[in-house]
Each structure stands twice: as structure tokens, then as C-alpha cells.
CSV table of C-alpha atoms in Angstrom, one decimal:
chain,number,residue,atom,x,y,z
A,1,MET,CA,70.3,83.1,173.9
A,2,SER,CA,67.0,82.1,173.1
A,3,PHE,CA,64.8,83.6,170.1
A,4,LYS,CA,62.8,85.9,173.1
A,5,LYS,CA,65.7,87.0,174.4
A,6,HIS,CA,67.3,88.5,171.0
A,7,LEU,CA,63.8,89.8,171.0
A,8,ILE,CA,64.1,91.3,173.8
A,9,ILE,CA,67.6,93.5,173.2
A,10,SER,CA,66.5,94.3,169.6
A,11,THR,CA,63.1,95.9,171.3
A,12,LEU,CA,65.5,97.8,173.7
A,13,ILE,CA,68.1,98.9,171.2
A,14,ARG,CA,65.0,100.5,169.2
A,15,VAL,CA,64.0,101.9,172.6
A,16,PHE,CA,66.9,103.8,173.0
A,17,LEU,CA,66.8,105.0,169.4
A,18,ILE,CA,63.4,106.6,169.8
A,19,TYR,CA,65.2,108.1,173.2
A,20,TYR,CA,68.6,109.1,171.0
A,21,GLY,CA,66.3,110.6,168.3
A,22,GLU,CA,64.8,113.1,170.9
A,23,VAL,CA,67.9,114.2,171.9
A,24,GLN,CA,69.7,114.7,168.4
A,25,ASP,CA,66.6,116.6,167.3
A,26,SER,CA,66.8,119.4,170.4
A,27,LEU,CA,70.5,119.5,169.8
A,28,SER,CA,71.2,119.2,165.9
A,29,ASP,CA,70.4,120.9,162.5
A,30,VAL,CA,70.6,117.4,161.3
A,31,GLN,CA,67.5,116.0,162.6
A,32,TYR,CA,67.0,112.0,163.8
A,33,THR,CA,63.4,112.0,163.3
A,34,ASP,CA,61.5,111.3,159.4
A,35,VAL,CA,60.3,114.4,158.2
A,36,ASP,CA,57.1,112.2,157.1
A,37,TYR,CA,56.6,111.2,160.5
A,38,ARG,CA,55.6,115.0,161.3
A,39,VAL,CA,53.6,115.1,158.0
A,40,VAL,CA,51.8,111.7,159.2
A,41,THR,CA,51.3,113.4,162.7
A,42,ASP,CA,50.1,116.8,161.3
A,43,GLY,CA,47.5,114.5,159.3
A,44,ALA,CA,46.4,112.6,162.2
A,45,ASN,CA,45.6,116.2,164.1
A,46,HIS,CA,43.3,117.1,161.0
A,47,VAL,CA,41.6,113.5,161.7
A,48,LEU,CA,40.8,114.5,165.2
A,49,ALA,CA,39.4,117.8,164.4
A,50,LEU,CA,37.4,115.4,162.2
A,51,GLY,CA,38.7,116.4,159.1
A,52,SER,CA,40.5,114.9,156.1
A,53,PRO,CA,43.9,114.0,156.8
A,54,PHE,CA,44.8,115.5,153.2
A,55,LYS,CA,44.7,119.0,154.0
A,56,ARG,CA,47.7,118.8,155.8
A,57,HIS,CA,50.3,119.9,152.7
A,58,THR,CA,52.4,116.7,151.3
A,59,TYR,CA,50.4,114.1,153.0
A,60,ARG,CA,50.5,111.6,150.5
A,61,TYR,CA,49.7,108.0,152.7
A,62,THR,CA,46.8,106.5,153.2
A,63,PRO,CA,44.3,107.2,156.0
A,64,LEU,CA,44.8,104.6,158.3
A,65,LEU,CA,48.2,105.9,158.3
A,66,ALA,CA,47.3,109.2,160.4
A,67,TYR,CA,44.4,107.5,162.2
A,68,LEU,CA,47.5,104.9,163.6
A,69,VAL,CA,49.4,107.4,164.9
A,70,LEU,CA,46.6,109.5,166.8
A,71,PRO,CA,48.5,108.9,170.1
A,72,ASN,CA,51.2,111.0,168.9
A,73,LEU,CA,48.5,113.7,169.9
A,74,LEU,CA,46.8,111.9,172.7
A,75,VAL,CA,49.3,110.3,174.7
A,76,HIS,CA,52.9,110.8,173.6
A,77,PRO,CA,54.9,112.4,170.3
A,78,SER,CA,57.0,109.7,170.1
A,79,PHE,CA,54.0,107.2,169.9
A,80,GLY,CA,53.9,106.4,166.9
A,81,LYS,CA,57.7,105.2,166.3
A,82,PHE,CA,56.7,102.7,169.2
A,83,ILE,CA,54.0,101.3,166.9
A,84,PHE,CA,56.4,101.7,164.2
A,85,SER,CA,59.1,99.8,165.8
A,86,LEU,CA,56.5,97.0,167.0
A,87,PHE,CA,55.7,96.0,163.2
A,88,ASP,CA,59.4,96.3,163.3
A,89,ILE,CA,59.7,93.4,165.5
A,90,LEU,CA,57.3,91.6,164.0
A,91,ILE,CA,58.9,91.3,160.7
A,92,GLY,CA,61.7,89.3,162.4
A,93,VAL,CA,59.3,87.5,164.0
A,94,LEU,CA,57.5,86.7,160.6
A,95,ILE,CA,60.8,85.9,158.8
A,96,LYS,CA,61.1,82.9,161.5
A,97,TRP,CA,57.8,81.1,161.3
A,98,ILE,CA,57.9,81.3,157.3
A,99,LEU,CA,61.2,79.8,157.3
A,100,LEU,CA,60.0,77.1,159.8
A,101,ASN,CA,57.4,76.7,157.8
A,102,CYS,CA,59.3,76.3,154.8
A,103,TYR,CA,61.2,73.9,156.4
A,104,ARG,CA,58.5,71.8,158.0
A,105,SER,CA,57.3,71.6,154.2
A,106,ASN,CA,60.2,70.3,152.9
A,107,LYS,CA,60.8,67.4,155.5
A,108,ILE,CA,57.2,66.4,155.1
A,109,SER,CA,57.6,66.4,151.4
A,110,ILE,CA,60.8,64.6,152.1
A,111,GLU,CA,59.6,61.8,154.9
A,112,THR,CA,56.1,61.3,152.5
A,113,LYS,CA,58.3,60.1,149.4
A,114,LEU,CA,60.7,57.8,151.4
A,115,LEU,CA,57.4,56.2,153.0
A,116,LYS,CA,56.1,55.9,149.8
A,117,LEU,CA,58.3,53.8,148.7
A,118,GLU,CA,58.4,52.3,151.8
A,119,THR,CA,54.9,50.8,151.7
A,120,LEU,CA,55.2,49.9,148.0
A,121,ASN,CA,57.1,47.3,149.1
A,122,ASN,CA,56.1,46.6,152.7
A,123,ARG,CA,52.5,46.7,154.5
A,124,ASN,CA,53.5,47.3,157.3
A,125,LYS,CA,51.1,48.3,159.4
A,126,TYR,CA,53.2,51.0,160.8
A,127,LEU,CA,54.6,52.3,157.5
A,128,ILE,CA,51.1,53.2,156.6
A,129,LYS,CA,50.3,54.7,159.8
A,130,ARG,CA,53.1,57.0,160.1
A,131,LYS,CA,52.8,58.1,156.8
A,132,ASN,CA,49.1,58.8,157.5
A,133,GLU,CA,50.2,61.0,160.5
A,134,ILE,CA,53.3,62.7,158.4
A,135,LEU,CA,50.3,64.3,155.6
A,136,ASN,CA,47.9,64.7,158.5
A,137,SER,CA,50.3,67.1,160.3
A,138,ASN,CA,52.5,70.3,160.0
A,139,ASN,CA,54.5,70.2,163.0
A,140,GLU,CA,56.7,67.5,162.6
A,141,ALA,CA,60.0,68.6,164.9
A,142,LEU,CA,62.4,69.9,163.1
A,143,PRO,CA,66.4,69.5,163.8
A,144,PRO,CA,68.3,71.9,165.9
A,145,LYS,CA,70.5,73.2,163.2
A,146,TYR,CA,67.1,74.3,161.1
A,147,ILE,CA,65.7,76.2,163.6
A,148,ARG,CA,69.0,77.8,164.2
A,149,MET,CA,69.1,78.6,160.7
A,150,ALA,CA,65.7,80.3,160.7
A,151,GLU,CA,66.4,82.2,164.1
A,152,LEU,CA,69.5,83.3,162.4
A,153,SER,CA,67.7,84.5,159.2
A,154,ALA,CA,65.3,87.1,161.5
A,155,TYR,CA,69.0,88.2,163.3
A,156,CYS,CA,69.6,89.5,160.5
A,157,TRP,CA,66.4,91.8,160.6
A,158,LEU,CA,66.3,92.3,164.3
A,159,TYR,CA,69.9,93.9,164.1
A,160,ASN,CA,70.3,95.0,160.7
A,161,PRO,CA,71.3,98.9,161.7
A,162,LEU,CA,69.5,100.5,158.7
A,163,THR,CA,66.3,99.0,159.3
A,164,MET,CA,66.0,99.8,162.8
A,165,ILE,CA,67.0,103.5,162.3
A,166,ILE,CA,64.4,103.4,159.7
A,167,ALA,CA,61.6,102.5,162.0
A,168,THR,CA,62.7,104.7,164.8
A,169,ARG,CA,63.0,107.8,162.7
A,170,GLY,CA,59.4,107.4,162.4
A,171,ASN,CA,58.8,105.5,158.8
A,172,GLY,CA,56.2,103.4,158.5
A,173,ASP,CA,56.9,101.6,155.7
A,174,CYS,CA,57.4,98.4,157.8
A,175,VAL,CA,53.7,98.1,158.4
A,176,SER,CA,53.1,97.2,154.7
A,177,CYS,CA,56.6,94.9,154.4
A,178,SER,CA,54.7,93.0,157.4
A,179,LEU,CA,51.4,92.9,155.4
A,180,VAL,CA,53.3,91.4,152.7
A,181,LEU,CA,55.3,89.0,154.9
A,182,LEU,CA,51.9,87.8,156.4
A,183,SER,CA,50.4,87.2,152.9
A,184,ILE,CA,53.6,84.8,152.3
A,185,TYR,CA,53.3,83.2,155.6
A,186,PHE,CA,49.6,82.4,154.7
A,187,LEU,CA,50.7,81.4,151.2
A,188,LEU,CA,53.1,79.0,152.1
A,189,LYS,CA,51.3,77.4,155.0
A,190,ASN,CA,51.3,73.8,154.5
A,191,GLU,CA,47.7,72.8,154.6
A,192,GLN,CA,47.1,74.6,151.2
A,193,THR,CA,43.5,75.0,151.7
A,194,SER,CA,41.5,78.0,149.8
A,195,THR,CA,40.2,79.8,153.1
A,196,GLN,CA,45.0,80.5,153.6
A,197,HIS,CA,44.7,81.4,150.3
A,198,PHE,CA,41.8,84.4,150.8
A,199,ILE,CA,43.4,85.3,153.8
A,200,ALA,CA,46.8,85.5,152.0
A,201,GLY,CA,45.0,87.5,149.7
A,202,LEU,CA,43.3,90.0,152.4
A,203,PHE,CA,46.7,90.8,153.8
A,204,LEU,CA,48.1,91.0,149.9
A,205,GLY,CA,45.7,93.8,149.1
A,206,LEU,CA,45.7,95.5,152.6
A,207,SER,CA,49.4,95.9,151.6
A,208,ILE,CA,48.9,97.3,148.1
A,209,HIS,CA,46.4,99.9,150.0
A,210,PHE,CA,49.4,100.9,152.7
A,211,ARG,CA,52.0,100.9,149.4
A,212,LEU,CA,51.6,100.3,145.6
A,213,TYR,CA,54.7,98.5,145.4
A,214,PRO,CA,53.2,94.7,146.4
A,215,ILE,CA,51.2,95.0,143.6
A,216,GLY,CA,54.3,94.0,141.2
A,217,PHE,CA,54.0,90.5,143.7
A,218,CYS,CA,50.5,89.9,142.2
A,219,LEU,CA,51.3,87.5,139.2
A,220,ALA,CA,54.2,85.9,141.0
A,221,PHE,CA,51.6,85.0,144.3
A,222,TYR,CA,49.1,84.2,141.6
A,223,LEU,CA,51.5,81.6,139.9
A,224,ALA,CA,53.0,80.2,142.8
A,225,THR,CA,49.5,78.2,143.2
A,226,GLN,CA,49.1,76.5,140.5
A,227,ASN,CA,49.7,72.8,140.3
A,228,ARG,CA,52.3,72.5,137.4
A,229,THR,CA,55.0,73.6,135.7
A,230,LEU,CA,54.8,76.6,133.2
A,231,GLU,CA,57.5,76.0,131.0
A,232,LYS,CA,55.7,77.7,128.1
A,233,TRP,CA,54.4,81.4,127.5
A,234,HIS,CA,51.0,79.6,126.6
A,235,ASP,CA,50.9,77.7,129.5
A,236,ILE,CA,51.1,81.2,132.3
A,237,VAL,CA,48.7,82.4,129.9
A,238,ARG,CA,46.1,79.3,130.3
A,239,THR,CA,46.5,79.4,133.9
A,240,ILE,CA,45.6,82.8,133.9
A,241,LEU,CA,42.5,82.6,132.2
A,242,GLN,CA,41.7,79.0,134.0
A,243,PRO,CA,42.2,79.7,137.5
A,244,ASN,CA,41.9,77.0,140.0
A,245,THR,CA,39.8,77.3,143.6
A,246,LYS,CA,42.9,78.4,145.4
A,247,GLN,CA,43.7,80.9,143.1
A,248,ILE,CA,40.2,82.2,142.9
A,249,ALA,CA,40.3,82.7,146.3
A,250,LEU,CA,43.9,84.3,146.3
A,251,VAL,CA,42.2,86.8,143.8
A,252,LEU,CA,39.2,87.7,145.8
A,253,GLY,CA,40.6,88.2,148.8
A,254,THR,CA,43.1,91.1,147.2
A,255,VAL,CA,40.4,92.2,145.8
A,256,LEU,CA,38.1,92.4,148.3
A,257,ALA,CA,40.6,93.9,150.5
A,258,PHE,CA,42.1,96.6,148.6
A,259,GLY,CA,38.7,97.2,147.0
A,260,SER,CA,36.9,97.8,150.1
A,261,SER,CA,39.7,99.8,152.2
A,262,THR,CA,39.9,102.4,148.5
A,263,ILE,CA,36.0,102.7,148.3
A,264,LEU,CA,35.7,103.4,152.0
A,265,PHE,CA,38.0,106.2,151.8
A,266,TYR,CA,37.1,107.4,148.3
A,267,TRP,CA,33.6,108.1,149.8
A,268,LEU,CA,35.1,109.6,152.8
A,269,TYR,CA,37.5,112.1,151.4
A,270,GLY,CA,36.4,112.2,147.6
A,271,TYR,CA,39.3,112.1,144.8
A,272,GLN,CA,41.9,114.1,146.8
A,273,PHE,CA,42.1,110.6,149.0
A,274,LEU,CA,42.8,108.9,145.3
A,275,TYR,CA,45.2,111.4,143.8
A,276,GLU,CA,47.0,112.0,146.8
A,277,SER,CA,47.9,108.4,148.3
A,278,MET,CA,48.1,106.7,144.4
A,279,LEU,CA,48.1,108.4,141.1
A,280,TYR,CA,50.7,111.1,142.5
A,281,HIS,CA,53.2,108.0,142.9
A,282,LEU,CA,53.2,107.1,139.2
A,283,VAL,CA,54.1,111.1,138.3
A,284,ARG,CA,56.2,112.0,141.3
A,285,LYS,CA,59.2,114.0,141.3
A,286,ASP,CA,61.8,114.3,143.9
A,287,THR,CA,64.4,116.5,143.6
A,288,ARG,CA,66.4,116.7,146.5
A,289,HIS,CA,66.0,113.3,148.4
A,290,ASN,CA,66.3,110.8,145.8
A,291,PHE,CA,69.2,108.0,145.3
A,292,SER,CA,67.3,107.5,141.5
A,293,LEU,CA,69.1,107.6,138.4
A,294,TYR,CA,66.6,109.9,137.1
A,295,PHE,CA,67.4,112.1,139.5
A,296,TYR,CA,69.4,115.1,137.9
A,297,LEU,CA,66.7,114.4,134.7
A,298,GLN,CA,63.9,115.3,136.9
A,299,TYR,CA,65.8,117.8,138.7
A,300,LEU,CA,66.5,119.6,134.8
A,301,SER,CA,62.8,118.8,133.7
A,302,SER,CA,61.1,120.0,137.3
A,303,THR,CA,59.4,123.1,135.7
A,304,PHE,CA,57.8,120.6,132.2
A,305,ASP,CA,55.0,118.2,132.7
A,306,VAL,CA,55.7,114.8,132.9
A,307,THR,CA,54.9,113.2,129.6
A,308,ILE,CA,53.3,109.8,128.7
A,309,LEU,CA,55.8,108.9,126.4
A,310,GLU,CA,58.5,110.0,129.5
A,311,LYS,CA,56.8,107.6,131.9
A,312,ILE,CA,56.5,104.6,129.4
A,313,LEU,CA,60.6,104.8,128.9
A,314,THR,CA,60.9,105.5,132.6
A,315,PHE,CA,59.1,102.0,133.5
A,316,LEU,CA,59.4,100.2,130.9
A,317,PRO,CA,62.7,98.4,131.8
A,318,GLN,CA,61.4,97.5,135.3
A,319,LEU,CA,58.2,96.1,134.0
A,320,ILE,CA,60.2,94.5,131.7
A,321,LEU,CA,62.6,92.7,134.4
A,322,ILE,CA,59.5,91.9,136.6
A,323,LEU,CA,58.1,89.8,134.4
A,324,MET,CA,61.1,88.0,133.8
A,325,LEU,CA,61.5,87.4,137.4
A,326,THR,CA,58.1,86.4,138.2
A,327,VAL,CA,58.4,83.6,135.1
A,328,ARG,CA,61.9,82.5,136.6
A,329,TYR,CA,61.6,82.6,140.1
A,330,GLY,CA,57.3,82.8,141.2
A,331,GLN,CA,55.9,79.9,139.7
A,332,HIS,CA,57.0,77.5,142.4
A,333,ARG,CA,56.5,77.8,146.2
A,334,GLN,CA,60.3,77.0,146.9
A,335,THR,CA,61.5,79.6,145.1
A,336,LEU,CA,59.1,82.2,145.8
A,337,ALA,CA,60.8,84.2,148.3
A,338,PHE,CA,63.6,84.9,146.3
A,339,GLY,CA,61.3,86.2,143.2
A,340,LEU,CA,59.8,88.8,145.4
A,341,PHE,CA,63.1,89.9,146.9
A,342,ALA,CA,64.3,90.5,143.1
A,343,ILE,CA,61.4,91.8,142.2
A,344,ALA,CA,61.2,94.6,145.0
A,345,PHE,CA,65.1,95.0,144.3
A,346,VAL,CA,64.0,95.7,140.5
A,347,MET,CA,61.8,98.0,141.9
A,348,VAL,CA,63.5,100.3,144.1
A,349,THR,CA,66.9,100.1,141.5
A,350,TYR,CA,64.7,101.4,138.4
A,351,ASN,CA,62.3,103.3,140.4
A,352,PRO,CA,62.0,107.6,139.1
A,353,VAL,CA,62.5,108.2,143.6
A,354,VAL,CA,64.4,106.4,145.3
A,355,THR,CA,64.5,107.0,149.4
A,356,SER,CA,65.9,105.4,152.0
A,357,GLN,CA,62.6,104.0,153.6
A,358,TYR,CA,62.2,101.8,150.3
A,359,PHE,CA,65.4,99.6,151.3
A,360,VAL,CA,62.9,97.8,153.6
A,361,TRP,CA,61.0,96.7,150.9
A,362,PHE,CA,63.4,94.3,149.8
A,363,LEU,CA,65.5,93.8,153.0
A,364,SER,CA,62.7,92.2,154.9
A,365,LEU,CA,62.8,89.7,152.3
A,366,LEU,CA,66.5,89.2,151.9
A,367,PRO,CA,66.5,86.9,155.4
A,368,LEU,CA,64.0,84.8,153.7
A,369,CYS,CA,66.6,83.6,150.8
A,370,VAL,CA,69.7,83.6,153.0
A,371,LYS,CA,69.7,80.1,153.5
A,372,ASN,CA,70.1,79.4,149.5
A,373,PHE,CA,72.7,81.7,149.3
A,374,ARG,CA,75.4,78.4,150.0
A,375,ASN,CA,77.8,79.2,147.2
A,376,ILE,CA,78.5,82.7,148.1
A,377,GLY,CA,81.0,82.2,150.3
A,378,ILE,CA,82.8,84.7,152.8
A,379,ARG,CA,84.6,87.5,150.4
A,380,LYS,CA,81.5,87.9,148.7
A,381,ALA,CA,79.3,88.2,151.6
A,382,VAL,CA,81.1,91.2,153.5
A,383,PHE,CA,81.9,92.5,149.3
A,384,ILE,CA,78.1,93.1,148.8
A,385,PRO,CA,77.2,95.0,151.8
A,386,VAL,CA,80.4,97.2,152.3
A,387,MET,CA,80.2,98.1,148.6
A,388,TRP,CA,76.1,98.8,148.7
A,389,PHE,CA,77.0,101.0,151.7
A,390,ILE,CA,80.2,102.7,150.4
A,391,SER,CA,77.9,103.5,147.2
A,392,GLN,CA,75.0,105.1,149.7
A,393,GLY,CA,78.0,107.2,151.8
A,394,GLY,CA,79.5,108.3,148.6
A,395,TRP,CA,75.8,109.9,148.2
A,396,LEU,CA,74.9,111.0,150.8
A,397,LEU,CA,78.5,113.4,151.0
A,398,PRO,CA,77.1,115.9,148.0
A,399,ALA,CA,73.3,115.6,149.2
A,400,TYR,CA,74.4,117.0,152.9
A,401,LEU,CA,76.6,119.6,151.3
A,402,LEU,CA,73.4,120.6,149.1
A,403,GLU,CA,70.8,120.3,151.8
A,404,PHE,CA,72.5,122.2,154.7
A,405,LYS,CA,75.6,123.7,153.4
A,406,GLY,CA,73.7,125.5,150.0
A,407,TRP,CA,76.6,124.3,147.9
A,408,ASN,CA,76.0,123.4,143.8
A,409,THR,CA,76.3,119.5,144.1
A,410,PHE,CA,73.9,118.5,141.7
A,411,GLU,CA,76.3,117.1,139.3
A,412,PHE,CA,77.9,115.0,141.8
A,413,ILE,CA,74.6,113.6,143.0
A,414,TRP,CA,74.2,112.8,139.7
A,415,ILE,CA,77.2,110.6,139.1
A,416,GLN,CA,77.0,109.2,142.8
A,417,SER,CA,73.7,108.0,141.4
A,418,ILE,CA,75.0,106.2,138.7
A,419,VAL,CA,77.4,104.5,140.5
A,420,PHE,CA,75.2,103.9,143.0
A,421,PHE,CA,72.6,102.3,140.4
A,422,PHE,CA,75.2,100.1,139.1
A,423,SER,CA,76.4,98.9,142.5
A,424,ASN,CA,72.8,97.7,142.9
A,425,VAL,CA,72.9,96.5,139.2
A,426,LEU,CA,75.8,94.0,140.3
A,427,ILE,CA,75.0,92.9,143.4
A,428,LEU,CA,71.3,91.6,142.3
A,429,GLN,CA,73.5,90.0,139.2
A,430,MET,CA,75.9,88.3,142.0
A,431,LEU,CA,72.8,87.5,144.1
A,432,ILE,CA,71.3,85.3,141.3
A,433,SER,CA,74.0,83.6,140.1
A,434,ASN,CA,74.9,82.4,144.0
A,435,TYR,CA,71.4,81.3,144.4
A,436,ASP,CA,70.5,77.7,145.1
A,437,ILE,CA,67.5,76.6,145.2
A,438,ALA,CA,68.2,73.4,147.0
A,439,TYR,CA,67.5,73.5,150.7
A,440,ASN,CA,70.1,70.7,151.3
A,441,TYR,CA,67.8,68.9,153.5
A,442,LYS,CA,68.5,65.8,155.4
A,443,ILE,CA,66.8,63.5,157.3
A,444,ASP,CA,68.6,63.0,160.4
């Protein structure tokens, strides 16, 4: 089937899940619709009454999300789920576009080097003309096998049951994920102009406004825009202090989008917006729906204030790992996607609060790296997702008994949180050790 037909099928599956969710909500105590969807809808109700969405208790998102689901109140209660599902489908399309661009960029680079060698030995006018055509075009035809690989990678997202369920339950994280992928798409375009880097910065800044996690990608984006390999730390410092025009454009776009949106909503809703949508997430505790390794610690200390030392010790391990991954994979355009995936994976795994919707942060980036896992083998390819889902299931059982049966299963949840944490660490180690930077591209 064509890619368009797969888009239609994956869209219909999501539509079915939305209507199924309405049936389950009406018949079962276990609600299909995410509780956050109801919170955002209530926030939209306050906006419709010309008030602040933050009047709704526990509304801790950008006001843009409340504006986005206003049709829930004007058209249909599930309208927002359809909007989020469209963003979900957009992510699959962006995955294909980004990979095609990566393949095309590599093809142009190889052909350019080949023709350069030929023109050195042969001043044939055809070769010189062909070289100029390649340099001035990024639409060179790709062999079908590479188009097929880009589409298969997109299917890893489009048919992923976890991501489909998260979007159709009414979670809006797919919006921030699509903005991140848009920023990657413009950053890696073949033209490499300052304008495209400025646009990439705009999408990156907007994604940070929606969710704070893309702020961990900023240094990787910045380093991937430099023109040389950074071998030592003082090279990195020099690059930061002496930016090129593309880096300046990237930073300006990011600051403009994030700064203007933050100032606008601060003017509209005051400090409450700043605290609830941003500052709160730095001190947040969640003792009920939390996969985190720190879950039990938060439960036992729920009546105490969070100290500065506790926050430093909590965030220091992931900060160190993010810096290491950024330097290792973030300074090259060819490895940027895997670097961003690894950074997102670390941010979720080591975060004090981990919920199911956070998984889309790195799952949306994983398909961009599939083509580089050449040596992973069938056994590991099956073992990794099976281990990941089993470790989640082991957590969900005692969590269900606590939430719906009232059993005291806190210690069992804590044990499963430890199991889930080390499962994630093992998975990331396996992916890093089997990652191959080479595209294995041959001119057919």
C-alpha cells in the first residue's frame, strides 16, 4: 500500500479509539479519557467566560492548550481528541520527511565528492554541469529502498499502540513533539540558510513554551549548527562564545518564540501563569501516578518542603548525562536525531515524575534512529520492547490495586519503579552500543 493509504488507516484506527473511549467511559470505573483532558477542558471553559484557565485547580499547562480545545465546548466534547490525533498523524509525516531529507543530503554529499574527483581529472563540461546541478538542488531522486525505509520508520510511530492510545485519551504532548520534529526538519534541511535556522528556532522556542523538556535539546541544536568538529572542551566553549550567523539565527528564533509567548501570557494572567505552567514543574511531587525511581521518597516526604539540596541531587545525574550525550552526539547533524532521542530518554528515566504521556517525548524521536540500528539483531529487537512493556505492566498491577481497590501497595510500586528504572538504563545502554553512525549509502 502507498504511504497515503497507511495514513488513512492509522487515522481511522484513532477515530475508532476515540469512539471506543466514550463507550468505556460510560460503562467502566476505569476511565479511558485522561483526567488531564478534563482539566484542560475545564480551563477552556474559564477562557470562554473571558477568565483565566488557571482558575481551574491543577491546570498546569500553557494557556494555548486551553485555546486549542475550545471546540470541546462549542462543537463536541471529544473534538480536542481529534485535534491531538491530527498532531499525532503529523508526527508520522514529519518522520518520513526528515529521513528523506537525511538520505537526500547524504546522497548529494557523496555524489558531489565523487564528481569533484572526476572533474579534477577530466574537465568534461557535462561533469561540471552535473556537479553544479547537484550543488543547487536538494530534490535528487532517491532509490526506492531508502524511500521505503523512511516510510517504515514512520509506521513505527503511526501504528504504535501506546502513542495512539495516549493521543486518543486526550493528552496534548503530541503537540510539543510535533513542534520538536518541525524544528529538527528545518534545522537539517539541505539549504542550510540562516532563515531556516531562524524558523527552526521559532518552533523550538514554541515547543519549550508548550513543554519544558525541549530545553534540554538547545545545546545539541546549537552545536549541530557549527561547521567543525569539536574535540576538546575549550573548543565547545569557543563555539558558544563565538557563534556563527546560523547559530545566532537559531538563538534569536528560539528566544523570540519562547520570550514573546511567555511575556504575552504573563501580561494576560500574571505570576499565576508563570508558576503553574513552568515553575511548578521544578518542585512537583506526584505520589499516585508516577513511574519514577523517586516515587517512594516523594510519598514519604509529601508533607515536607523540597530543599535546594534535594532538587540538586535529584537533577544532577540527568544533567551530567545530558551534557555527555550532547557532546557525544549533538555536535554532528548526522547523529543529532539519536542524540536528542537519548537525551529525552534520560530526561524521562531520571525525572522525579514519570507518567505514561512522557514516553512520547522519546518515542517520537526513536523512528528517526531506526535506520542506524543495523547490528541490533532480531533477538534484541524483540527483547527490548518486550522487557520495556513487561516492566511497565509490573508497575501497573500494584498501582491499579492501590488506586481502585484501596490496597496498601506502596512498597510494591516502589520495587517496580526500581525495576522499571534499571530496565530503561539497560535499554539505553543496548541502543547506544548498537548504534551505527554510518548510513551505508551506495550510489545505485
